[in-house]
Amino acid sequence: MTLPSSPLPPLPPERLRSACDPAVFDFDTTAEVGASATDLVLGQERAVAAIDFAVGMRLDGFNLFVLGPPGVGKHSVLERLLAAAPAPASPPDDWCYVNNFGDAQRPRALRLPRGRGALLRDDMNRLLEELQSTIPAAFDSDEYRARVEQVDHEYNELQQRAFEEVARAAGAQGIALLRTPAGFSFAPMREREVMGPEEFEKLPQDERERIGEAITRLQQDLEKVILRVAGWRRERFEKLKKLNEEVTMFAVGSRVDELARRHADLPEVVAYLDAVRKDVVQNAEIFHKQRPEQPFEGMAAGMSADLPPTRRYLVNLLVDEHDAAAPAPAPAAPVLREDNPTYANLVGRVEHMARFGALVTDFNLIRPGALHRANGGYLLLDVARVLGQPFAWEALKRALTTREIRIESLGQQYGLVSTVSLEPQPIPLSVKVVLFGDRQLYYLLHAYDPDFARLFKVAADFADDIGRDPARERRYGAMIAALARERGLMPFDRTGVAAVIDDAARTAGDAGKLSLDMRRVGDLVGEAEFWARRGNRTQVGAAEVAQAVAARVARADRIRERMAEQIARGVVLIDTAGATVGQVNGLAVYALGEFAFAQPTRITATTRLGDGQVIDIERESALGGAIHAKGVLILSGYLASRYSARRALSLSASLVFEQTYGTVEGDSASLAELCALLSSLADLPIRQSLAVTGSVNQKGKVQAIGAVNEKIEGFFDICAARGLDGSHGVLIPAANAAHLMLREDIVAAARAGRFAVWAVAHVDEAIEILTGTPAGRDDGGGAPDRGTVNQRVLAKLAEYHSLRHAPAGGRRAGAVRKRRNDERRR
Amino acid sequence: MSAAAEPARRGERIWVALDSASQSDRALEVAALLAHRERAELAGLFVEDVDLLRLAGLPLASEISPISAMLRPLGFAELERQLRSQAAGLERELARLARGAGLTWSFQVRRGKPLAEAMALPAADVMVIAGRRPAAPLPPAHGRVPRAARGAVIVLQDASPAAARTLALARELTVRLGATLEVVAAATEPAAGTRPAGPPREPPGRLARAAGAVLDAQARRADALLVLSARDPAAATRELLEDLLPALHCPLVLA
């Protein structure tokens, strides 16, 4: 292991920020740039290729999952690409639901060429209107009445004659046929009056018997007549039915024939019209307008729970987006985005109407879902929303698997409602579903849902950022120009464009990258234009962009300001001057919404004789996360391997983040913790004007961390508030030096020698800068030089070891010796 | 003389004569219409036919149901219950119509011969006699067929002085019922629809026979309405009605 022999110099100021050079652009303002919409798609070549593949692939299961962080323009890019996609070979069909005259509970689905659905619907509306007038008119005609009267007359005559014959036969025997309130009866007559009981009793026995027998025969005759009447009624009913069908057929036949000729190229429609004709003929009475003869009859008729029966002849056009009267639109595939993908909104639903306390429905109340509207095209869904809606994900998968849209009521499926509902005929489905979501959801679905990989075979993975070089900066500039043009903003001058690009690098957290968070870029462009407009500028420059960034920070800055105030007032103890043993300034990042900032945190370490345990107080108090705990355990490994490889580590140490009351996660403080431990063991004070960030491995090498810019800025602000004197600075991992995109004021302070940033690669470099004492070489098997940090650490550990493993008396003597040394040192 | 010009005759009654064999609904409707027109009391008369009561006292009395052809015994008490129930139902219906039209009303039940009891009512009052129910009424041919015209009003014209008043009444009923007017006259009378003039040249018996022959054909129509003058010699009218009533299915207005 090679250790630095001299203190590491700080990074030169020019390495603290990689600003975009405005001279890289070949325009003065973005108004000169012939930017187009394609310029808005930047750095997403992989995703664009995946989308292009999915759009072109017609096989099943090649649905698309668009993944990537929010704001990278997943929706806009996809919609732009879909809009530019070639039109389908055949335009999407129209789908209608019509009555199933054989089983009204199972409405039939009719497929018609694009635009013909509306035509059929309008045709049927007109037919219905006509039938509602022509059929009643036909039945109200004198001809129809005459024929009904003719039939009625015939049967009235038959009946009357039959009864009269019985009455005549009775009269011939001195017997009268009488009407009682509930029927007929025969009675013996005398002088045109019914014979009374006394009079009848006076008749001779044989006469009474003759009358009785005669009445019995007459009753039998009458019974036969009554039975014949029932048969005549059936005959009459059939005759009238035939007459009604004849009349109705005359009224409806020619009109339906006309429609059948009009739709002759569609056999399904012709068959449907034939069914309509038959149904109208069989149910002509539903076309007769009711004319209530009494007020209460009218009210009763209106209170029926049934829907108007003529609705059965309507056509429910599920998706009506084509105006048949307008010129034929370009046959583009529909692109539908469903923002509320509930089960019903996806697969459709059957609505009900409340009619006098009853819920009733028919096929006209079938409502389309997003799958219906997108059929033949593309359906765009947010996967998190789909998964958040009960049954929606399963319904979507079922539809894609079966390739049909089946409308089923959840209430019916689960027995929650008992109203009569419908089972509409399923509609064939041909749709490309595009899901949008983050990467975590994509991988979770892949891992846990076996259907997912089968149904969503294409992933369009949107990049978070792109590499940075002058060529890409120019493309980025073109994208900013396109954004400004698309949104109707005033032009940006080249300094403004460069400032936006600098902010993109800062957002990427890497001086060598540019963020592709289009939402953030778009917002910044818009906000900068706002400030330029307010300042009566005609173009947006770097000052306006800086103002927009500052204003954005100021709007989100309340909590950072409060925390800084607590430090300034000494409520939160942070030293920025002096030196203390076992105490170092760590840096913690706080992410609140889209705003992230950092504040220094005091980390302290204590060491004592023990059995090799490094106690992480955060973990012990359940305030430390797993990664943080891992970092602390690495420290133990480092201490043991470097300083106590041949003997047991007789150390007990405690580490704590002072004045933190929430959880601590991450290992970016492990370098600071190690330095605090070494300081404690070596008994060397650490400069409090410095702060440290970085993680270490078991070999003592410093590893990269995140949010390096925010961390430096967080410590800089505290120091600047107390006054920079040239002693202040931050130690960062050398691997993070390439990420530096610090604020201009920090760069200026560094340039003036009032602030420094060190990029350290090994803990020895860090401890040397922090303590001002050489770390001490221990490579090659030799012991470090006397007085160096490592020599002091080794000595202290050797002391602990001898104390731990000495006999009892010797241990006491050692303890006394240690106490004396401590007192002397004080 | 038009009905509208005729002064209201307050205090009079419009009678509707009913019995167990009556086709009551149309008769009640027409009587209520007339009572409203005359601002008169709507008076109902239900006659319990003594012939039926005598029949019910006979040991061989039985009844055949027209809807099942079943034979069942018919006792006196049973018949009385049926008649009372029928009368109560008709009274309720008459009261409902009267209340709907804002009329005063009354209802009487008498026992006797239906025609005789009806003819015994005050001669000055207008009377509606219900027609007979058909032995086996046919159900409507088409339940919801709107009726363009509600039957016919048939008025018998003779040469009597009351003929003009009867014709005017028939005309008004024709309008109110949305019906057609049919005027029937004896062969020797002026043409149908014209105002008769002069004294009758035919004896009443012959008139009755001539008119009866025509009316017999019309009377089977349940949607018709027959209007006669009650001012005819009572004997002639009664003779006509005795021949006519058993086959009369429509209401008869005696005015």
PDB file of C-alpha atoms in Angstrom, chain A residues 139-140 144-145 148 152 156 159-160 163-164 179-188 192-195 197 200 215 219 222-223 226 233 236 244 285 288 290-291 293-294, chain B residues 20-21 51-52 54-55 57-60 62-66 69 71-72 74 79 82-83 86 96 113 133-142 144-148 220:
ATOM      1  CA  PHE A 139    -104.120  -0.139 -37.182  1.00  0.00           C
ATOM      2  CA  ASP A 140    -106.227   2.963 -36.918  1.00  0.00           C
ATOM      3  CA  TYR A 144    -108.250  -2.498 -40.465  1.00  0.00           C
ATOM      4  CA  ARG A 145    -111.282  -1.724 -38.314  1.00  0.00           C
ATOM      5  CA  VAL A 148    -111.588  -6.620 -37.278  1.00  0.00           C
ATOM      6  CA  ASP A 152    -115.752 -10.022 -34.550  1.00  0.00           C
ATOM      7  CA  ASN A 156    -120.353 -12.725 -32.278  1.00  0.00           C
ATOM      8  CA  GLN A 159    -121.841 -17.219 -30.246  1.00  0.00           C
ATOM      9  CA  GLN A 160    -125.119 -15.357 -30.219  1.00  0.00           C
ATOM     10  CA  PHE A 163    -126.909 -19.154 -27.110  1.00  0.00           C
ATOM     11  CA  GLU A 164    -130.127 -18.229 -28.881  1.00  0.00           C
ATOM     12  CA  ARG A 179    -128.606 -14.350 -16.712  1.00  0.00           C
ATOM     13  CA  THR A 180    -127.580 -14.458 -13.082  1.00  0.00           C
ATOM     14  CA  PRO A 181    -124.902 -12.144 -11.710  1.00  0.00           C
ATOM     15  CA  ALA A 182    -122.306 -14.878 -12.204  1.00  0.00           C
ATOM     16  CA  GLY A 183    -123.618 -17.093 -14.964  1.00  0.00           C
ATOM     17  CA  PHE A 184    -126.623 -18.669 -16.625  1.00  0.00           C
ATOM     18  CA  SER A 185    -129.565 -20.561 -15.279  1.00  0.00           C
ATOM     19  CA  PHE A 186    -132.735 -22.194 -16.547  1.00  0.00           C
ATOM     20  CA  ALA A 187    -136.140 -21.612 -14.962  1.00  0.00           C
ATOM     21  CA  PRO A 188    -139.639 -22.912 -15.742  1.00  0.00           C
ATOM     22  CA  ARG A 192    -143.910 -14.829 -19.226  1.00  0.00           C
ATOM     23  CA  GLU A 193    -142.862 -15.080 -15.590  1.00  0.00           C
ATOM     24  CA  VAL A 194    -140.602 -17.481 -13.749  1.00  0.00           C
ATOM     25  CA  MET A 195    -142.551 -19.988 -11.794  1.00  0.00           C
ATOM     26  CA  PRO A 197    -141.450 -22.290  -5.608  1.00  0.00           C
ATOM     27  CA  PHE A 200    -143.728 -25.333  -8.832  1.00  0.00           C
ATOM     28  CA  ILE A 215    -133.389 -28.422 -17.634  1.00  0.00           C
ATOM     29  CA  GLN A 219    -127.691 -27.375 -19.123  1.00  0.00           C
ATOM     30  CA  LEU A 222    -125.354 -24.865 -22.731  1.00  0.00           C
ATOM     31  CA  GLU A 223    -122.188 -26.411 -21.405  1.00  0.00           C
ATOM     32  CA  ILE A 226    -119.689 -22.528 -23.622  1.00  0.00           C
ATOM     33  CA  ARG A 233    -112.189 -17.390 -29.270  1.00  0.00           C
ATOM     34  CA  ARG A 236    -110.682 -15.522 -33.620  1.00  0.00           C
ATOM     35  CA  ASN A 244    -102.189  -7.857 -37.372  1.00  0.00           C
ATOM     36  CA  GLU A 285     -98.636  -3.520 -30.181  1.00  0.00           C
ATOM     37  CA  HIS A 288     -99.365   1.918 -30.302  1.00  0.00           C
ATOM     38  CA  GLN A 290    -101.265   4.762 -25.142  1.00  0.00           C
ATOM     39  CA  ARG A 291    -104.206   7.056 -24.803  1.00  0.00           C
ATOM     40  CA  GLU A 293    -109.002   6.940 -21.009  1.00  0.00           C
ATOM     41  CA  GLN A 294    -108.979   7.634 -17.319  1.00  0.00           C
TER      42      GLN A 294
ATOM     43  CA  SER B  20    -127.791  -7.990 -12.774  1.00  0.00           C
ATOM     44  CA  ALA B  21    -127.506  -8.480 -16.539  1.00  0.00           C
ATOM     45  CA  ASP B  51    -137.572 -13.661 -11.824  1.00  0.00           C
ATOM     46  CA  LEU B  52    -134.093 -14.528 -10.561  1.00  0.00           C
ATOM     47  CA  ARG B  54    -138.102 -16.862  -7.811  1.00  0.00           C
ATOM     48  CA  LEU B  55    -135.652 -19.090  -9.696  1.00  0.00           C
ATOM     49  CA  GLY B  57    -136.275 -20.522  -4.595  1.00  0.00           C
ATOM     50  CA  LEU B  58    -136.817 -23.504  -6.861  1.00  0.00           C
ATOM     51  CA  PRO B  59    -135.373 -26.845  -5.737  1.00  0.00           C
ATOM     52  CA  LEU B  60    -133.730 -27.416  -9.133  1.00  0.00           C
ATOM     53  CA  SER B  62    -128.479 -24.143 -10.458  1.00  0.00           C
ATOM     54  CA  GLU B  63    -126.056 -21.915 -12.314  1.00  0.00           C
ATOM     55  CA  ILE B  64    -123.572 -22.558 -15.133  1.00  0.00           C
ATOM     56  CA  SER B  65    -120.377 -20.543 -15.127  1.00  0.00           C
ATOM     57  CA  PRO B  66    -119.641 -18.962 -18.523  1.00  0.00           C
ATOM     58  CA  ALA B  69    -118.929 -24.346 -17.924  1.00  0.00           C
ATOM     59  CA  LEU B  71    -122.607 -26.321 -12.920  1.00  0.00           C
ATOM     60  CA  ARG B  72    -123.206 -25.255  -9.336  1.00  0.00           C
ATOM     61  CA  LEU B  74    -127.901 -21.566  -6.850  1.00  0.00           C
ATOM     62  CA  LEU B  79    -128.208 -15.061  -5.096  1.00  0.00           C
ATOM     63  CA  GLN B  82    -124.439 -11.789  -5.343  1.00  0.00           C
ATOM     64  CA  LEU B  83    -127.035  -9.130  -6.056  1.00  0.00           C
ATOM     65  CA  GLN B  86    -123.195  -6.293  -7.545  1.00  0.00           C
ATOM     66  CA  ARG B  96    -116.767   7.762  -8.243  1.00  0.00           C
ATOM     67  CA  LYS B 113    -139.093  -6.392 -13.076  1.00  0.00           C
ATOM     68  CA  ARG B 133    -124.122  -7.980 -21.325  1.00  0.00           C
ATOM     69  CA  PRO B 134    -123.397 -10.284 -24.234  1.00  0.00           C
ATOM     70  CA  ALA B 135    -123.533 -13.951 -23.374  1.00  0.00           C
ATOM     71  CA  ALA B 136    -119.883 -14.364 -24.239  1.00  0.00           C
ATOM     72  CA  PRO B 137    -118.180 -11.013 -24.743  1.00  0.00           C
ATOM     73  CA  LEU B 138    -115.200 -10.986 -27.085  1.00  0.00           C
ATOM     74  CA  PRO B 139    -111.964  -9.543 -25.750  1.00  0.00           C
ATOM     75  CA  PRO B 140    -110.657  -6.426 -27.495  1.00  0.00           C
ATOM     76  CA  ALA B 141    -109.191  -7.166 -30.873  1.00  0.00           C
ATOM     77  CA  HIS B 142    -106.124  -5.097 -30.239  1.00  0.00           C
ATOM     78  CA  ARG B 144    -103.987  -0.566 -27.618  1.00  0.00           C
ATOM     79  CA  VAL B 145    -105.660   0.403 -30.829  1.00  0.00           C
ATOM     80  CA  PRO B 146    -106.793   3.966 -30.347  1.00  0.00           C
ATOM     81  CA  ARG B 147    -110.348   4.481 -31.271  1.00  0.00           C
ATOM     82  CA  ALA B 148    -110.745   7.130 -33.875  1.00  0.00           C
ATOM     83  CA  ARG B 220    -125.726  -5.576 -30.766  1.00  0.00           C
TER      84      ARG B 220
END
